Structures are given as C-alpha cells and as structure tokens.
mmCIF file of C-alpha atoms in Angstrom:
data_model
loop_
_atom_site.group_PDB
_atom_site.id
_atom_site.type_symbol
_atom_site.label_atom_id
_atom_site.label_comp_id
_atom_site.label_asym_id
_atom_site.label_seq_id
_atom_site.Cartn_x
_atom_site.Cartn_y
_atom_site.Cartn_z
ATOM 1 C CA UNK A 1186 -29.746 69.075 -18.500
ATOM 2 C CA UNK A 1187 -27.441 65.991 -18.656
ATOM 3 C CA UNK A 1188 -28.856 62.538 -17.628
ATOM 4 C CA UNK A 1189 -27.510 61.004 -14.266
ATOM 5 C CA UNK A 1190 -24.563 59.351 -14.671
ATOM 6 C CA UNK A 1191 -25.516 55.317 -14.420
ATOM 7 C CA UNK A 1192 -23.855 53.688 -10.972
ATOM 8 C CA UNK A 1193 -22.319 50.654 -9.677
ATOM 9 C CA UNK A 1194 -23.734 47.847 -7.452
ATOM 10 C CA UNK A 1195 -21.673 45.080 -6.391
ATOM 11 C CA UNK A 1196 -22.828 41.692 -5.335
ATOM 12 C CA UNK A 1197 -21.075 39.022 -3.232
ATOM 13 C CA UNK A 1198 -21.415 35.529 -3.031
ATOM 14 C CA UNK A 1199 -22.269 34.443 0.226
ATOM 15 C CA UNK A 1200 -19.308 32.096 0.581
ATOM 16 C CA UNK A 1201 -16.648 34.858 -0.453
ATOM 17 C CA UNK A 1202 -13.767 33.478 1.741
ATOM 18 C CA UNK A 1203 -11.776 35.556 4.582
ATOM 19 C CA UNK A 1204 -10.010 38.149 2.588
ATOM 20 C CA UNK A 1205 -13.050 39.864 1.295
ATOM 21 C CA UNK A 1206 -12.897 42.912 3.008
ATOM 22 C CA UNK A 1207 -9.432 43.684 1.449
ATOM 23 C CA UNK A 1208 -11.250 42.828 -2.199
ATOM 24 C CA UNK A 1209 -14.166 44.669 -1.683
ATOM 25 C CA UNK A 1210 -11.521 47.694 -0.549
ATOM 26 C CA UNK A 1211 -10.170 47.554 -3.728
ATOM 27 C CA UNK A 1212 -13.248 46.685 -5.827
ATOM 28 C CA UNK A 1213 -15.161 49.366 -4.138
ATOM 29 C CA UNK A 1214 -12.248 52.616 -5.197
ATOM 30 C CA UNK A 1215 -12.069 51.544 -9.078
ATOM 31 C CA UNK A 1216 -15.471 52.652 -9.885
ATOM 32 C CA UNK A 1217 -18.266 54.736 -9.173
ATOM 33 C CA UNK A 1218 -19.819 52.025 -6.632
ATOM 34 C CA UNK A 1219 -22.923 53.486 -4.869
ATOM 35 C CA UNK A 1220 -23.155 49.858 -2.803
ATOM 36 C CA UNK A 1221 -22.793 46.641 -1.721
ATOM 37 C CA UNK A 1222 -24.813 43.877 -1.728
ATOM 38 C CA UNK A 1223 -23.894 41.575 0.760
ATOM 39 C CA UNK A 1224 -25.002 38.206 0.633
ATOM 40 C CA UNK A 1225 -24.465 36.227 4.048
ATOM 41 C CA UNK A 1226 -24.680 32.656 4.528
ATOM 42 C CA UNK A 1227 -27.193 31.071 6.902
ATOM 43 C CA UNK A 1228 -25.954 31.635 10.499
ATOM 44 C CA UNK A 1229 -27.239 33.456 13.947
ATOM 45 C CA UNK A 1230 -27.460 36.490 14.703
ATOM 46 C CA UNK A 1231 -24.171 36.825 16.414
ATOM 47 C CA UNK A 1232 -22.253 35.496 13.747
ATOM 48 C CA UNK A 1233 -23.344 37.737 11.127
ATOM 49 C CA UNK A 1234 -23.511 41.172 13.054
ATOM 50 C CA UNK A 1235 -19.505 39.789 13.495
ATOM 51 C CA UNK A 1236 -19.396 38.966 9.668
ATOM 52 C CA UNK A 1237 -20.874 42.276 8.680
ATOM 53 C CA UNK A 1238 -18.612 44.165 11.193
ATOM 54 C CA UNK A 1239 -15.559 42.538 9.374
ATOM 55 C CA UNK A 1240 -16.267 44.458 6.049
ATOM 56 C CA UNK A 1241 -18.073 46.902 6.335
ATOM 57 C CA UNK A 1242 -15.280 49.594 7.244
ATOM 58 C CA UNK A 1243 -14.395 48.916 3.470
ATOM 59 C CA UNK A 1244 -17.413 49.254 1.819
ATOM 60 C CA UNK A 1245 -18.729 52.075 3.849
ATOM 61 C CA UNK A 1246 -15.462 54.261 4.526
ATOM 62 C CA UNK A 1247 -15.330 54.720 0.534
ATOM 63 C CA UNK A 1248 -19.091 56.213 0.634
ATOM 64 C CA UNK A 1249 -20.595 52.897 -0.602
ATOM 65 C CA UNK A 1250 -23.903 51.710 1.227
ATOM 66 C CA UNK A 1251 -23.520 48.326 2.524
ATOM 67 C CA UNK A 1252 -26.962 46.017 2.151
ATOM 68 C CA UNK A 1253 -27.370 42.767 3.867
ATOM 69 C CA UNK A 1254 -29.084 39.904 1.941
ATOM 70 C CA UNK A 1255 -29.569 36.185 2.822
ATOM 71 C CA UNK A 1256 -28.667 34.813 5.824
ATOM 72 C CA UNK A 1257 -30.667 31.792 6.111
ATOM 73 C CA UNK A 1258 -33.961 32.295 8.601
ATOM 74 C CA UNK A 1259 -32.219 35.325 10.642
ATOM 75 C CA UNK A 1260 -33.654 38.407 10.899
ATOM 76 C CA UNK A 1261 -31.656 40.934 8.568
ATOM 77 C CA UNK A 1262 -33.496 44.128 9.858
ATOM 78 C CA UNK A 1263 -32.119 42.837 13.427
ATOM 79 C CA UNK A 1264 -28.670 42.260 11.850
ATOM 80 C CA UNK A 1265 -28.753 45.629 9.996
ATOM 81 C CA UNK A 1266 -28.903 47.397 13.275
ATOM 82 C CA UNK A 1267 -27.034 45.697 15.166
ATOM 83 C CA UNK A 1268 -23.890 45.853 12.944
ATOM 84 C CA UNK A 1269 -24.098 49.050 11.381
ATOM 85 C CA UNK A 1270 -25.227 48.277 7.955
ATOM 86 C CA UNK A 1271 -27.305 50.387 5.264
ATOM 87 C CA UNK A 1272 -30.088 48.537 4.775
ATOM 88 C CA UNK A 1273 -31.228 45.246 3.446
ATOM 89 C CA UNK A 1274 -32.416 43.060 0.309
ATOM 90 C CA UNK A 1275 -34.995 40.435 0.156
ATOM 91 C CA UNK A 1276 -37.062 38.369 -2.867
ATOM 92 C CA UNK A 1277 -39.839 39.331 -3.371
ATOM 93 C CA UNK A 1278 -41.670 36.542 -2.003
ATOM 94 C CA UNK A 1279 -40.318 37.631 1.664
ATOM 95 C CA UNK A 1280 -42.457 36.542 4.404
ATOM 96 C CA UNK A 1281 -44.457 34.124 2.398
ATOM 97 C CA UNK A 1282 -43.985 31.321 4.339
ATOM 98 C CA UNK A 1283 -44.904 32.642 7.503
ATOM 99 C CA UNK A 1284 -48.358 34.005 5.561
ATOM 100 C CA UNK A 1285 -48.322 30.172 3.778
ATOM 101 C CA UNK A 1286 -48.919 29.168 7.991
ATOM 102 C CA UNK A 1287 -51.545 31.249 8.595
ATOM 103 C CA UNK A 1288 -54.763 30.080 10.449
ATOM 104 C CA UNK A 1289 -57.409 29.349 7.348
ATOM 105 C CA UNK A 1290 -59.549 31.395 9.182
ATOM 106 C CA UNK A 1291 -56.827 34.540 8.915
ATOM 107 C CA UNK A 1292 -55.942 33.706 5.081
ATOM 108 C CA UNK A 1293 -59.808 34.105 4.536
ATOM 109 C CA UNK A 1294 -60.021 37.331 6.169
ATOM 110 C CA UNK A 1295 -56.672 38.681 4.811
ATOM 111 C CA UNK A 1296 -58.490 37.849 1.374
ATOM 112 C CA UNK A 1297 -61.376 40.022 2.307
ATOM 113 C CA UNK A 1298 -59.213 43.018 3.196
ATOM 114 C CA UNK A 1299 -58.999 46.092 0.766
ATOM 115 C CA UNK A 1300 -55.032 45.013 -1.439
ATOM 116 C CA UNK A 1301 -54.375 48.639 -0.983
ATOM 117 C CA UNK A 1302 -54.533 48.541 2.787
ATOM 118 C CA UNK A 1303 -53.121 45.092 3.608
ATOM 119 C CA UNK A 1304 -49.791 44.563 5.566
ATOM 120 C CA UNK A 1305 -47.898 42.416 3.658
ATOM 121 C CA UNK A 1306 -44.548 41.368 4.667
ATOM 122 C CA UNK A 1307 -42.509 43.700 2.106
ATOM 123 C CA UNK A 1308 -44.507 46.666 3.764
ATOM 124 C CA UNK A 1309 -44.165 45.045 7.725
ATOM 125 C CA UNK A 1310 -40.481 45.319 6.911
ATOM 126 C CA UNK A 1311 -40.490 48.577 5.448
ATOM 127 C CA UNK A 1312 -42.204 50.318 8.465
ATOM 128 C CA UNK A 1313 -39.645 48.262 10.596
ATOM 129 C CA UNK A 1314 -36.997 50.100 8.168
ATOM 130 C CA UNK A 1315 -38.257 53.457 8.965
ATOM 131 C CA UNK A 1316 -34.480 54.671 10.830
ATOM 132 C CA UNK A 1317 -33.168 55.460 7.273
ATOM 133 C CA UNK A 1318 -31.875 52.215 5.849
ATOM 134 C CA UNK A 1319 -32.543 51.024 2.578
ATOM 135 C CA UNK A 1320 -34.781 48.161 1.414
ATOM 136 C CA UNK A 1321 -34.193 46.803 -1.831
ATOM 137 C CA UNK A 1322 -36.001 43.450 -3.417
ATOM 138 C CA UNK A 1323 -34.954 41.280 -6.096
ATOM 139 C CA UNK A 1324 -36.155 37.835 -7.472
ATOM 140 C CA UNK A 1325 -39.203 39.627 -9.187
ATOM 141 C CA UNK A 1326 -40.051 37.474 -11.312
ATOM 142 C CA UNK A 1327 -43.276 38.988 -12.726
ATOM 143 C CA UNK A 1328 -44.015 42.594 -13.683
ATOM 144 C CA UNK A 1329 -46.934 42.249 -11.159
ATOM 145 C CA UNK A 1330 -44.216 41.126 -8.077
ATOM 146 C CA UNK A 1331 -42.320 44.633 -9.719
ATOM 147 C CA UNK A 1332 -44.625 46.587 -8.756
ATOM 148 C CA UNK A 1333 -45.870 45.198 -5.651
ATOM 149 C CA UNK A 1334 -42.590 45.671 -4.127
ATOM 150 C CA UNK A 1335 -42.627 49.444 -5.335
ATOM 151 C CA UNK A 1336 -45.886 49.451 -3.600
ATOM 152 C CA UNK A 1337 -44.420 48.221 -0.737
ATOM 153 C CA UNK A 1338 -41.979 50.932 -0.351
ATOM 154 C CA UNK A 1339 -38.857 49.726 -1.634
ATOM 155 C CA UNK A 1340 -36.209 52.092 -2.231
ATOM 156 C CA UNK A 1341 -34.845 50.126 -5.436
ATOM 157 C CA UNK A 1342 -35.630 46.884 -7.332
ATOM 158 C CA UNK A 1343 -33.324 44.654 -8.883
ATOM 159 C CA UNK A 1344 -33.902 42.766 -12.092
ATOM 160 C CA UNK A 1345 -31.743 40.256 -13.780
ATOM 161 C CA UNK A 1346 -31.300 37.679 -10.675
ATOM 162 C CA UNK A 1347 -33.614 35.005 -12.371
ATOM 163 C CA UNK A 1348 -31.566 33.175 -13.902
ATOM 164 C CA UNK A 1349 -34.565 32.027 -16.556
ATOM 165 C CA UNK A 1350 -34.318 36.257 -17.708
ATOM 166 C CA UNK A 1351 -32.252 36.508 -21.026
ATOM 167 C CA UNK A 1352 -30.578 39.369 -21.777
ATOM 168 C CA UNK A 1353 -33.392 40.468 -23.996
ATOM 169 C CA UNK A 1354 -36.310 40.025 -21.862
ATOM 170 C CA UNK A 1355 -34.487 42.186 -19.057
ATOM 171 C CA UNK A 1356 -34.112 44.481 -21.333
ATOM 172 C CA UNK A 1357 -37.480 44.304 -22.412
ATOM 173 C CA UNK A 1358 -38.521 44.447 -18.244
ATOM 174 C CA UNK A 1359 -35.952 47.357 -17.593
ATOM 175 C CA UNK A 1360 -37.180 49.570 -20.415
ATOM 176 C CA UNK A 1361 -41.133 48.865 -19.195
ATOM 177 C CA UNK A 1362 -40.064 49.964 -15.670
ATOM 178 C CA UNK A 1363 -37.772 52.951 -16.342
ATOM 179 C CA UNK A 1364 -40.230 54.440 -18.449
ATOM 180 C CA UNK A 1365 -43.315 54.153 -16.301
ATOM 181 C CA UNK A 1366 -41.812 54.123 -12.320
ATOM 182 C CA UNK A 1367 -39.616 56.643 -10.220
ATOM 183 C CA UNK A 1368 -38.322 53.743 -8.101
ATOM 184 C CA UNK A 1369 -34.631 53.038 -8.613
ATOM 185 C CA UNK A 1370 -33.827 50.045 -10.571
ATOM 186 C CA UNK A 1371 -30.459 47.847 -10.567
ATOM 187 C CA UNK A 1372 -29.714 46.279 -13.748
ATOM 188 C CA UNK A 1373 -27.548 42.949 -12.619
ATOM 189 C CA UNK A 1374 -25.153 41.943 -15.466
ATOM 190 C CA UNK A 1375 -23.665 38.470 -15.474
ATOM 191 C CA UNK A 1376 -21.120 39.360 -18.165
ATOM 192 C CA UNK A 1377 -19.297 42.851 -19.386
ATOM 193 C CA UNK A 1378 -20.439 42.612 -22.870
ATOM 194 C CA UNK A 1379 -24.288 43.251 -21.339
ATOM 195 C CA UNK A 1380 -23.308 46.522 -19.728
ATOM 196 C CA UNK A 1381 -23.536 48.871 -22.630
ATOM 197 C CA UNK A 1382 -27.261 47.406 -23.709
ATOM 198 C CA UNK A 1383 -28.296 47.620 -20.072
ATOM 199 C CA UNK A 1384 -27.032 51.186 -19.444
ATOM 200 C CA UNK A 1385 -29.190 51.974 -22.277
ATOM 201 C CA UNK A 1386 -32.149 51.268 -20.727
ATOM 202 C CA UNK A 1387 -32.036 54.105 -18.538
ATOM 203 C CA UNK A 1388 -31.191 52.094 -15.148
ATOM 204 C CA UNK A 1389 -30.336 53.929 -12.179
ATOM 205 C CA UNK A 1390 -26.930 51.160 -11.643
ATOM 206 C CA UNK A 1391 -25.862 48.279 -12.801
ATOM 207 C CA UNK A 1392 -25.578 45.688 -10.527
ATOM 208 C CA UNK A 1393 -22.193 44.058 -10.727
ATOM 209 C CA UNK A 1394 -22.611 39.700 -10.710
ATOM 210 C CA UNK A 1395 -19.450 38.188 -8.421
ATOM 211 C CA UNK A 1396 -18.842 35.692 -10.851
ATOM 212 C CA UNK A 1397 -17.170 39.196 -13.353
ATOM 213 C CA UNK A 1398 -15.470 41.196 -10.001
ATOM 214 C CA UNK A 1399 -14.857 38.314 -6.983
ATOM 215 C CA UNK A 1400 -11.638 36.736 -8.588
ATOM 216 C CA UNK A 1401 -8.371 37.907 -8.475
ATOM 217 C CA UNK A 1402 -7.640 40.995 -9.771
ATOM 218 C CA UNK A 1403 -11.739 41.985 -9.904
ATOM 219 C CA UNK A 1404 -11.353 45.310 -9.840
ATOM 220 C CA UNK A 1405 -9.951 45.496 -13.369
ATOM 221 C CA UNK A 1406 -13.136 44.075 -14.059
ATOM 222 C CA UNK A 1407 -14.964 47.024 -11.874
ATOM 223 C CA UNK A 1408 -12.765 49.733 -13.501
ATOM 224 C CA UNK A 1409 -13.934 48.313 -17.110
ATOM 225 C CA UNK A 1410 -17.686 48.376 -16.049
ATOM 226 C CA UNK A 1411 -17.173 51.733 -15.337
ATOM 227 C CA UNK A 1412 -15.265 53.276 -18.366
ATOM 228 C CA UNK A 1413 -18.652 50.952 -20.557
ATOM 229 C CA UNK A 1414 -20.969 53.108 -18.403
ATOM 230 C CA UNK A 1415 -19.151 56.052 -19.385
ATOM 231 C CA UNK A 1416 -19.020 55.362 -22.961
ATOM 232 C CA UNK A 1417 -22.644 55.054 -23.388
ATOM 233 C CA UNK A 1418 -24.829 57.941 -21.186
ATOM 234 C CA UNK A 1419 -28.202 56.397 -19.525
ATOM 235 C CA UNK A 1420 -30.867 56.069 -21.573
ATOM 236 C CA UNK A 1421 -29.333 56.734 -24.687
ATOM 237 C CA UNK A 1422 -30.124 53.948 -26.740
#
C-alpha cells in the first residue's frame, strides 16, 4: 500500500497587510494545502472575529482548515467560534502564566495530584475544543513538552518554530516522533532546499514559513514545495 502523500501547511505572519485574503486565495489553489495557520496580532475580540471573517472564505472555500494562533491575551477558542474558524494553535507553554499565579497553597496541591489526571491548560482547552475544531501546539521545545501536548490531546504538533532547531536536530526530533507517535506532525521549513530532507522523515505536512510564500508571487513558491513533496514519497529516506 502506498504511503500518504505528505501535505501543505501555510503560516502567516501576523502583520500580513490588507490584501491577504486575495494571497492566501492564490497560495492556497497551487498546492495540496490541508491549512492555514493564521497568526493574528494582539487585539479584542471583536477585531479579530472581523479579521478572521475577512479571510477565511479563501482559505476555507478551497477545503483548507483555517487555525487561529496568537492574538495577544484574547481568547482564541472564543474567537474560533465566533468567526467560523477550524481550530486553533498555541505553544506549548499555554496557560502557564495563569498556573505561574496560582495560590502557593494550589501549586502545592496541584504537585500532589496524580500527572496523569491533572488538568493542565493544553487539556482545559482541549475539552473546551470538543465541537470538532482542531488544536495544534508548537514551540515544543523539548521532547518531554512533545509529548505532553500529545498527551494533552492535540490533534497535530509542529516542530521547527524554535528558531535555536537546525535543520539537523529537527530532523533528528521529526524522525524520533514519526517513528514512535500516531499524532500528526508539521514539519515547518524556513527555506525550499529543507523540504526534500524533511519529507523524508515521514511528516504528515510540511509547514510552509511566510518568509518562502508571503511575497509577491508566493505561490510559485507553494507550487515548488509541492512538486519537492512529490519528488520524494514520505518516509522514504
């Protein structure tokens, strides 16, 4: 039986000017682009269910998922909902502020708890996710964090978006989690030449960095991912 065919992620920057919605139109049709990730810069509520609303028709009427990340302090579950979107992406480390201001008394006893049945804020956010939509996490920047998030219930994890990770070591951290987990994994390349070596791994999709597809004329640059995933089957090192 033939491997699954490796897919496209693309990621935005979250200042990615008005006319995104007509790039992410084209982007989105020159490749085999399974989603979005949307990065939004801080701002209320309002203003980024409006944001969302603005380009999603793009991302979404092509049969790309559309998944909010940033967004400053607002809450992207509540955003999600409200404007239609997929799902959403957080680091790793979501929530750990709020857990950082924790009586001492309540860190004590959350220390006491079984790790196994403790709500952490990945999990909180998964049962809040429970109509369908996608949570994905990124920033993992240990194999531990990895697998905490898988854990945790997270429908994909994303390596690559430290930028301290050289293309070797994601490698390295790709191959260790392909070959043990059943959790999707996004591969994020920061330049073409990676694609082929990270396909190899046996990631589910590439992730797709803004600074290759945002510019003018990025879907060349989409279309070209594509035909590298192509040339080189997943997993076939």
């Amino acid at each position: 039986m033939a491997e699954p065919q490796t897919r496209l992620i693309l990621l935005t920057a979250p200042e990615a000017g008005p006319d995104l919605g007509q790039r992410l139109a084209r982007a989105v049709k020159a490749g085999d682009v399974a989603a979005v990730i949307l990065r939004l810069p801080p701002g209320d509520e309002r203003a980024l269910v409006n944001a969302v609303k603005a380009v999603a028709p793009a991302v979404q009427e092509a049969g790309a998922a559309l998944v909010l990340a940033g967004g400053g302090t607002t809450d992207l579950a509540t955003v999600a909902s409200r404007s239609g979107a997929d799902g959403v992406h957080v680091p790793a480390n979501h929530g750990a502020e709020d857990r950082a201001e924790a009586e001492p008394s309540e860190a004590a006893d959350d220390e006491e708890e079984d790790e196994d049945d403790a709500e952490t804020p990945l999990r909180a956010l998964r049962d809040r996710l429970r109509d369908g939509r996608i949570l994905g996490v990124g920033r993992l920047r240990t194999k531990h964090a990895a697998m905490e998030a898988g854990e945790a219930g997270a429908d994909y994890v994303l390596f690559g978006d430290e930028a301290k990770l050289g293309l070797d070591d994601l490698v390295a951290r790709l191959t260790w989690w392909v070959e043990i987990f059943e959790t999707p994994c996004i591969a994020l390349a920061r330049d073409l030449a990676a694609v082929p070596d990270l396909v190899a791994t046996g990631a589910e999709f590439i992730g797709l960095d803004p600074v290759l597809w945002a510019g003018e004329g990025g879907e060349a640059a989409v279309a070209e991912a594509q035909q590298l995933i192509q040339a080189r089957p997943a997993g076939e090192g």
